[in-house]
Amino acid sequence: PYDMLIVGGGPAGAAAAIYAARKGIRTGLVAERFGGQVLDTLAIENFPSVEYTEGPKLAAALEAHVRQYGVDLVTAQVARALHPAGDDGLLGIELESGATLRARSVVLAPGARWRQTGVPGEAEYRTRGVTYCPHCDGPLFKGKPVAVIGGGNSGVEAAIDLAGVASEVTLLEYEGKLRADEVLQRKLRSLPNVRVLVNAQTTEMLGDGQRLTGLRWLERGTALRHELAVDGVFVQIGLLPNTEWLKGAVKLSARGEIVIDDRGQTSLPGVFAAGDATTEPYKQIVVAMGAGSTAALSAFDYLIRTPAG
Ligand code: FAD
């Protein structure tokens, strides 16, 4: 068994693994995809001491750092259940492969994923015009009209990013105004090929059976219905924590986030959590790394106070 088993290989899980391994304890890390959301990020300009880097580069550096400490890395594996400790004091992480990894303490860092609109056509045209990752798919729409759904930071960032590639960008926000930081909104307004629609509820994604051709939206308040012809729709309406598999095992908030205290402790003894999957309000790389370190140090503190077996 491991002394500490970390679930998740994003910034939170990687930081936890480094802090755990440096204590000289047996450390394992299981992840579906090492790097997490960072792999989907192009420019990173807010990681203190690094003026500019790119997601895949940071992810590779994180992996090299983790490997240097001899952490047992189990990648391309998905955890499907967390089992509380039995008489042997060992927690269990059950994988979709059927195997169960055992550990004296666990750090949960499964991160988050993009939320979907759920409107008709979205699933049908996913990867055929409907996308969630501007950095990955933006270049596919060079010189073509696109729409962005969502006026928060990620939606406005996406619109700014896409304005440099697409012919025209239409941003649709459900509420009466954008929620993004003022500095981003100012940047957005300075771009000649971006149009912003507020009170705009997307009701359907349209296509010809092969590819997306546009979307339908409802003008809230007036009940007027409109159609917009676009080649791409970028859905940017928030993040969902990857915690469905933890329901009933640890306490989750109404939004499905793992409830932690200021030491990263969850509701289950020996189980700690960090990063975008938790109630921590700021979903950022540096925050996730700090939280991962906190969770690992708390788990270590728990281990030295808890007799083995
Ligand atoms: P994640 O990065 O989501 O990693 C989760 C890990 O858990 C992955 O390894 C995943 O494979 C694994 N996992 C999930 N479920 C399971 C399971 N059941 N079993 C096994 N493994 C599982 N932040 C910044 O600070 N600066 C930026 O510029 C920035 N830009 C961003 C741009 C984009 C496009 C996106 C999507 C995010 C951006 N962020 C940025 C946010 C930042 O990427 C996240 O806050 C950070 O990655 C969260 O780290 P995490 O470790 O909590 O989760």
Short mmCIF file of C-alpha atoms and ligand atoms in Angstrom, two decimals:
data_model
loop_
_atom_site.label_atom_id
_atom_site.label_comp_id
_atom_site.label_asym_id
_atom_site.label_seq_id
_atom_site.Cartn_x
_atom_site.Cartn_y
_atom_site.Cartn_z
CA PRO A 1 0.00 0.00 0.00
CA TYR A 2 0.94 3.64 -0.44
CA ASP A 3 1.44 6.04 2.43
CA MET A 4 -0.14 8.71 0.26
CA LEU A 5 -2.11 8.20 -2.93
CA ILE A 6 -2.99 11.22 -5.03
CA VAL A 7 -5.85 11.16 -7.53
CA GLY A 8 -5.27 13.69 -10.31
CA GLY A 9 -2.23 14.80 -12.26
CA GLY A 10 -2.97 18.50 -12.76
CA PRO A 11 -1.11 21.28 -10.91
CA ALA A 12 -2.79 20.36 -7.59
CA GLY A 13 -2.00 16.65 -7.78
CA ALA A 14 1.54 17.22 -9.07
CA ALA A 15 2.34 19.67 -6.26
CA ALA A 16 0.90 17.26 -3.69
CA ALA A 17 3.07 14.43 -5.09
CA ILE A 18 6.25 16.51 -4.89
CA TYR A 19 5.53 17.55 -1.29
CA ALA A 20 4.65 13.98 -0.28
CA ALA A 21 7.64 12.33 -1.95
CA ARG A 22 10.03 14.82 -0.33
CA LYS A 23 8.92 13.44 3.05
CA GLY A 24 10.38 10.08 2.02
CA ILE A 25 7.03 8.29 2.14
CA ARG A 26 5.67 5.86 -0.41
CA THR A 27 3.73 8.07 -2.83
CA GLY A 28 1.50 7.12 -5.74
CA LEU A 29 -0.31 9.31 -8.24
CA VAL A 30 -3.13 8.06 -10.43
CA ALA A 31 -4.41 10.24 -13.27
CA GLU A 32 -6.43 9.85 -16.39
CA ARG A 33 -4.30 12.49 -18.14
CA PHE A 34 -1.19 13.94 -16.53
CA GLY A 35 -1.19 17.74 -16.83
CA GLY A 36 -4.96 18.15 -16.55
CA GLN A 37 -6.44 21.37 -17.87
CA VAL A 38 -2.97 22.84 -18.24
CA LEU A 39 -2.57 20.66 -21.33
CA ASP A 40 -5.44 22.58 -22.94
CA THR A 41 -3.96 25.98 -22.13
CA LEU A 42 -1.82 27.87 -24.58
CA ALA A 43 -0.43 31.03 -23.01
CA ILE A 44 0.13 31.23 -19.27
CA GLU A 45 1.20 34.67 -18.13
CA ASN A 46 0.18 34.71 -14.48
CA PHE A 47 2.42 32.05 -12.99
CA PRO A 48 4.62 34.14 -10.70
CA SER A 49 8.31 34.25 -11.69
CA VAL A 50 7.49 32.96 -15.18
CA GLU A 51 6.51 35.82 -17.48
CA TYR A 52 5.28 33.55 -20.24
CA THR A 53 4.92 29.83 -20.70
CA GLU A 54 2.65 27.42 -22.50
CA GLY A 55 0.47 24.69 -21.02
CA PRO A 56 2.12 21.64 -22.57
CA LYS A 57 5.54 23.00 -21.54
CA LEU A 58 4.45 23.56 -17.93
CA ALA A 59 2.79 20.12 -17.85
CA ALA A 60 5.98 18.47 -19.10
CA ALA A 61 8.05 20.31 -16.49
CA LEU A 62 5.63 19.22 -13.76
CA GLU A 63 5.81 15.62 -14.87
CA ALA A 64 9.64 15.68 -14.94
CA HIS A 65 9.69 17.18 -11.44
CA VAL A 66 7.30 14.53 -10.10
CA ARG A 67 9.24 11.68 -11.77
CA GLN A 68 12.52 12.93 -10.33
CA TYR A 69 11.23 12.02 -6.85
CA GLY A 70 10.36 8.46 -7.76
CA VAL A 71 6.61 8.93 -7.39
CA ASP A 72 4.76 5.86 -8.63
CA LEU A 73 2.87 7.36 -11.61
CA VAL A 74 -0.20 5.47 -12.79
CA THR A 75 -1.58 7.32 -15.83
CA ALA A 76 -4.41 6.59 -18.28
CA GLN A 77 -6.39 5.19 -15.35
CA VAL A 78 -9.71 6.52 -14.07
CA ALA A 79 -10.78 6.30 -10.43
CA ARG A 80 -14.43 5.30 -10.02
CA ALA A 81 -14.85 4.98 -6.25
CA LEU A 82 -13.29 5.93 -2.93
CA HIS A 83 -13.68 3.32 -0.19
CA PRO A 84 -13.34 4.28 3.47
CA ALA A 85 -10.73 2.55 5.58
CA GLY A 86 -11.53 -0.87 7.02
CA ASP A 87 -9.88 -2.58 10.00
CA ASP A 88 -6.48 -2.44 8.26
CA GLY A 89 -6.69 1.37 8.21
CA LEU A 90 -6.30 1.46 4.44
CA LEU A 91 -8.42 3.62 2.16
CA GLY A 92 -9.20 2.24 -1.28
CA ILE A 93 -9.25 3.93 -4.69
CA GLU A 94 -11.11 1.68 -7.10
CA LEU A 95 -10.21 2.10 -10.77
CA GLU A 96 -12.37 1.56 -13.83
CA SER A 97 -10.02 -1.30 -14.74
CA GLY A 98 -11.38 -3.09 -11.66
CA ALA A 99 -8.17 -2.85 -9.62
CA THR A 100 -8.18 -1.14 -6.22
CA LEU A 101 -5.17 0.86 -5.00
CA ARG A 102 -4.75 1.02 -1.21
CA ALA A 103 -3.30 3.86 0.80
CA ARG A 104 -3.04 5.17 4.37
CA SER A 105 -3.98 8.64 3.15
CA VAL A 106 -5.48 10.07 -0.03
CA VAL A 107 -5.30 13.47 -1.72
CA LEU A 108 -8.15 14.08 -4.17
CA ALA A 109 -7.29 16.48 -7.02
CA PRO A 110 -9.53 15.46 -9.92
CA GLY A 111 -10.00 19.01 -11.23
CA ALA A 112 -12.86 20.18 -13.39
CA ARG A 113 -14.20 20.21 -16.95
CA TRP A 114 -16.22 22.55 -19.15
CA ARG A 115 -19.96 22.80 -18.56
CA GLN A 116 -22.30 22.09 -21.49
CA THR A 117 -25.40 24.08 -22.50
CA GLY A 118 -27.54 20.97 -22.91
CA VAL A 119 -29.45 22.47 -25.87
CA PRO A 120 -30.47 20.31 -28.85
CA GLY A 121 -27.69 19.88 -31.39
CA GLU A 122 -24.83 20.48 -28.94
CA ALA A 123 -23.95 16.82 -28.49
CA GLU A 124 -24.63 16.01 -32.14
CA TYR A 125 -22.22 18.63 -33.47
CA ARG A 126 -19.57 18.30 -30.79
CA THR A 127 -16.16 18.24 -32.57
CA ARG A 128 -18.05 19.08 -35.78
CA GLY A 129 -18.32 22.78 -35.00
CA VAL A 130 -19.20 22.76 -31.30
CA THR A 131 -16.13 23.05 -29.11
CA TYR A 132 -15.02 23.97 -25.61
CA CYS A 133 -11.36 24.76 -26.14
CA PRO A 134 -10.49 27.94 -28.07
CA HIS A 135 -6.77 27.31 -27.77
CA CYS A 136 -7.10 23.84 -29.22
CA ASP A 137 -9.67 24.48 -31.92
CA GLY A 138 -9.49 28.22 -32.69
CA PRO A 139 -7.16 27.78 -35.70
CA LEU A 140 -9.73 25.46 -37.31
CA PHE A 141 -11.98 28.47 -37.84
CA LYS A 142 -9.50 30.75 -39.54
CA GLY A 143 -11.36 33.37 -41.59
CA LYS A 144 -14.77 32.00 -40.59
CA PRO A 145 -17.55 33.40 -38.36
CA VAL A 146 -17.83 31.91 -34.88
CA ALA A 147 -19.91 32.39 -31.75
CA VAL A 148 -18.87 32.22 -28.11
CA ILE A 149 -21.47 31.35 -25.48
CA GLY A 150 -20.82 32.87 -22.07
CA GLY A 151 -19.73 36.33 -20.95
CA GLY A 152 -17.60 35.41 -17.96
CA ASN A 153 -13.81 35.58 -17.98
CA SER A 154 -13.39 32.43 -20.05
CA GLY A 155 -15.99 33.47 -22.64
CA VAL A 156 -14.54 36.96 -23.06
CA GLU A 157 -11.00 35.58 -23.16
CA ALA A 158 -12.11 33.14 -25.83
CA ALA A 159 -13.75 35.90 -27.89
CA ILE A 160 -10.60 38.05 -27.70
CA ASP A 161 -8.46 35.09 -28.67
CA LEU A 162 -10.74 34.07 -31.56
CA ALA A 163 -11.03 37.61 -32.92
CA GLY A 164 -7.47 37.25 -34.15
CA VAL A 165 -8.28 34.14 -36.15
CA ALA A 166 -11.98 34.13 -37.08
CA SER A 167 -13.59 36.59 -39.51
CA GLU A 168 -16.22 37.63 -36.99
CA VAL A 169 -16.97 36.71 -33.37
CA THR A 170 -20.40 36.98 -31.77
CA LEU A 171 -20.48 36.61 -28.01
CA LEU A 172 -23.81 35.61 -26.47
CA GLU A 173 -24.46 36.25 -22.78
CA TYR A 174 -27.60 34.98 -21.08
CA GLU A 175 -27.68 37.74 -18.45
CA GLY A 176 -28.17 41.46 -19.12
CA LYS A 177 -24.44 42.18 -18.85
CA LEU A 178 -21.04 40.53 -19.10
CA ARG A 179 -19.48 39.21 -15.91
CA ALA A 180 -15.85 39.26 -17.07
CA ASP A 181 -13.20 41.49 -15.50
CA GLU A 182 -13.40 45.10 -16.72
CA VAL A 183 -9.94 44.95 -18.28
CA LEU A 184 -11.05 42.04 -20.48
CA GLN A 185 -14.30 43.77 -21.42
CA ARG A 186 -12.36 46.87 -22.42
CA LYS A 187 -10.10 44.78 -24.62
CA LEU A 188 -13.13 43.06 -26.12
CA ARG A 189 -14.83 46.36 -26.96
CA SER A 190 -11.67 47.56 -28.72
CA LEU A 191 -11.88 44.76 -31.28
CA PRO A 192 -13.63 45.68 -34.56
CA ASN A 193 -14.82 42.17 -35.47
CA VAL A 194 -16.48 41.27 -32.17
CA ARG A 195 -20.18 41.75 -31.49
CA VAL A 196 -21.73 41.24 -28.04
CA LEU A 197 -25.33 40.12 -27.52
CA VAL A 198 -26.75 40.25 -24.00
CA ASN A 199 -30.01 38.72 -22.76
CA ALA A 200 -29.31 36.12 -25.43
CA GLN A 201 -30.36 32.60 -24.59
CA THR A 202 -29.01 29.95 -26.93
CA THR A 203 -31.81 27.48 -27.61
CA GLU A 204 -30.44 25.21 -30.32
CA MET A 205 -27.33 24.42 -32.32
CA LEU A 206 -28.09 23.97 -35.99
CA GLY A 207 -26.41 21.85 -38.60
CA ASP A 208 -26.78 20.11 -41.94
CA GLY A 209 -26.28 16.65 -40.52
CA GLN A 210 -22.54 16.82 -41.22
CA ARG A 211 -21.41 20.03 -39.61
CA LEU A 212 -22.66 22.87 -37.47
CA THR A 213 -24.11 25.73 -39.52
CA GLY A 214 -25.34 28.09 -36.82
CA LEU A 215 -27.42 28.54 -33.72
CA ARG A 216 -30.83 29.77 -32.61
CA TRP A 217 -31.17 32.21 -29.79
CA LEU A 218 -33.99 33.80 -27.88
CA GLU A 219 -33.91 37.48 -26.98
CA ARG A 220 -34.91 37.31 -23.32
CA GLY A 221 -37.49 39.89 -22.30
CA THR A 222 -38.82 40.33 -25.84
CA ALA A 223 -39.26 36.64 -26.74
CA LEU A 224 -37.92 37.39 -30.22
CA ARG A 225 -36.20 34.43 -31.86
CA HIS A 226 -33.10 34.82 -33.99
CA GLU A 227 -30.77 32.69 -36.03
CA LEU A 228 -27.06 33.20 -36.36
CA ALA A 229 -25.01 31.57 -39.11
CA VAL A 230 -21.60 30.47 -37.78
CA ASP A 231 -19.11 27.72 -38.49
CA GLY A 232 -18.05 27.27 -34.89
CA VAL A 233 -19.58 27.61 -31.43
CA PHE A 234 -17.29 27.86 -28.42
CA VAL A 235 -19.15 26.99 -25.21
CA GLN A 236 -17.63 28.84 -22.24
CA ILE A 237 -20.19 28.68 -19.44
CA GLY A 238 -18.18 27.43 -16.55
CA LEU A 239 -16.49 24.50 -14.99
CA LEU A 240 -17.93 21.36 -13.46
CA PRO A 241 -15.91 19.52 -10.80
CA ASN A 242 -14.96 15.92 -11.69
CA THR A 243 -16.50 14.58 -8.50
CA GLU A 244 -19.52 12.47 -9.54
CA TRP A 245 -17.65 9.35 -8.42
CA LEU A 246 -17.16 10.79 -4.92
CA LYS A 247 -20.86 11.29 -4.14
CA GLY A 248 -21.62 9.72 -0.78
CA ALA A 249 -17.92 9.13 0.00
CA VAL A 250 -16.97 12.69 0.97
CA LYS A 251 -19.07 15.77 1.58
CA LEU A 252 -19.73 17.78 -1.61
CA SER A 253 -21.16 21.30 -1.89
CA ALA A 254 -24.38 22.05 -3.79
CA ARG A 255 -22.20 22.67 -6.87
CA GLY A 256 -20.54 19.29 -6.47
CA GLU A 257 -17.27 20.68 -5.14
CA ILE A 258 -15.38 18.72 -2.46
CA VAL A 259 -15.84 20.58 0.81
CA ILE A 260 -12.46 21.24 2.46
CA ASP A 261 -11.27 23.23 5.43
CA ASP A 262 -8.26 25.55 5.42
CA ARG A 263 -5.96 22.53 5.73
CA GLY A 264 -7.46 20.71 2.78
CA GLN A 265 -9.19 18.18 5.05
CA THR A 266 -12.38 16.60 3.64
CA SER A 267 -15.23 15.10 5.66
CA LEU A 268 -13.50 11.68 5.67
CA PRO A 269 -10.49 11.13 7.98
CA GLY A 270 -7.26 10.58 6.06
CA VAL A 271 -8.72 12.08 2.89
CA PHE A 272 -7.61 15.53 1.76
CA ALA A 273 -8.38 17.49 -1.41
CA ALA A 274 -7.06 20.38 -3.49
CA GLY A 275 -7.57 22.36 -6.67
CA ASP A 276 -10.47 23.07 -9.02
CA ALA A 277 -12.52 20.14 -7.69
CA THR A 278 -12.82 21.74 -4.25
CA THR A 279 -14.66 24.65 -2.64
CA GLU A 280 -11.54 26.82 -3.08
CA PRO A 281 -13.01 29.84 -4.89
CA TYR A 282 -10.12 30.67 -7.22
CA LYS A 283 -9.52 28.18 -10.00
CA GLN A 284 -5.99 28.95 -11.04
CA ILE A 285 -2.73 27.06 -11.51
CA VAL A 286 -0.81 28.77 -8.74
CA VAL A 287 -3.75 28.43 -6.35
CA ALA A 288 -4.14 24.73 -7.20
CA MET A 289 -0.43 24.16 -6.61
CA GLY A 290 -0.56 25.91 -3.22
CA ALA A 291 -3.62 23.90 -2.27
CA GLY A 292 -1.98 20.64 -3.39
CA SER A 293 1.02 21.40 -1.19
CA THR A 294 -1.27 22.21 1.75
CA ALA A 295 -3.23 18.97 1.27
CA ALA A 296 -0.04 16.85 1.13
CA LEU A 297 1.42 18.50 4.22
CA SER A 298 -1.88 17.96 6.07
CA ALA A 299 -1.97 14.34 4.95
CA PHE A 300 1.61 13.89 6.19
CA ASP A 301 0.63 15.46 9.50
CA TYR A 302 -2.26 12.98 9.68
CA LEU A 303 0.08 10.04 8.90
CA ILE A 304 2.56 10.81 11.69
CA ARG A 305 -0.31 10.97 14.19
CA THR A 306 -1.99 7.78 13.01
CA PRO A 307 -0.44 4.38 13.79
CA ALA A 308 0.05 2.19 10.69
CA GLY A 309 -2.19 -0.88 10.35
P1 FAD B 1 -6.94 19.80 -13.44
O1 FAD B 1 -5.91 20.61 -14.11
O2 FAD B 1 -8.32 19.78 -13.98
O3 FAD B 1 -6.39 18.30 -13.36
C1 FAD B 1 -7.20 17.23 -12.94
C2 FAD B 1 -6.46 15.93 -13.03
O4 FAD B 1 -7.26 14.88 -12.49
C3 FAD B 1 -6.11 15.48 -14.43
O5 FAD B 1 -4.87 14.80 -14.42
C4 FAD B 1 -7.26 14.50 -14.77
O6 FAD B 1 -6.91 13.58 -15.79
C5 FAD B 1 -7.41 13.82 -13.44
N1 FAD B 1 -8.69 13.16 -13.16
C6 FAD B 1 -9.93 13.68 -13.09
N2 FAD B 1 -10.84 12.79 -12.73
C7 FAD B 1 -10.15 11.63 -12.54
C8 FAD B 1 -10.53 10.31 -12.15
N3 FAD B 1 -11.80 9.98 -11.83
N4 FAD B 1 -9.56 9.37 -12.07
C9 FAD B 1 -8.26 9.67 -12.36
N5 FAD B 1 -7.86 10.90 -12.73
C10 FAD B 1 -8.80 11.87 -12.81
N6 FAD B 1 -5.00 29.00 -14.75
C11 FAD B 1 -4.01 29.91 -14.57
O7 FAD B 1 -3.52 30.06 -13.46
N7 FAD B 1 -3.56 30.66 -15.62
C12 FAD B 1 -4.03 30.53 -16.88
O8 FAD B 1 -3.59 31.21 -17.78
C13 FAD B 1 -5.05 29.56 -17.10
N8 FAD B 1 -5.61 29.39 -18.32
C14 FAD B 1 -6.52 28.38 -18.52
C15 FAD B 1 -6.98 28.14 -19.82
C16 FAD B 1 -7.84 27.09 -20.07
C17 FAD B 1 -8.28 26.83 -21.48
C18 FAD B 1 -8.29 26.26 -18.99
C19 FAD B 1 -9.21 25.10 -19.26
C20 FAD B 1 -7.87 26.53 -17.70
C21 FAD B 1 -6.98 27.59 -17.44
N9 FAD B 1 -6.52 27.87 -16.16
C22 FAD B 1 -5.53 28.81 -15.97
C23 FAD B 1 -7.04 27.14 -14.98
C24 FAD B 1 -6.08 26.05 -14.55
O9 FAD B 1 -5.75 25.24 -15.67
C25 FAD B 1 -6.76 25.20 -13.47
O10 FAD B 1 -7.10 26.02 -12.38
C26 FAD B 1 -5.83 24.11 -12.95
O11 FAD B 1 -5.41 23.27 -14.00
C27 FAD B 1 -6.53 23.27 -11.90
O12 FAD B 1 -5.67 22.27 -11.47
P2 FAD B 1 -6.20 20.92 -10.81
O13 FAD B 1 -4.97 20.13 -10.55
O14 FAD B 1 -7.10 21.22 -9.70
O15 FAD B 1 -7.12 20.22 -11.91
#
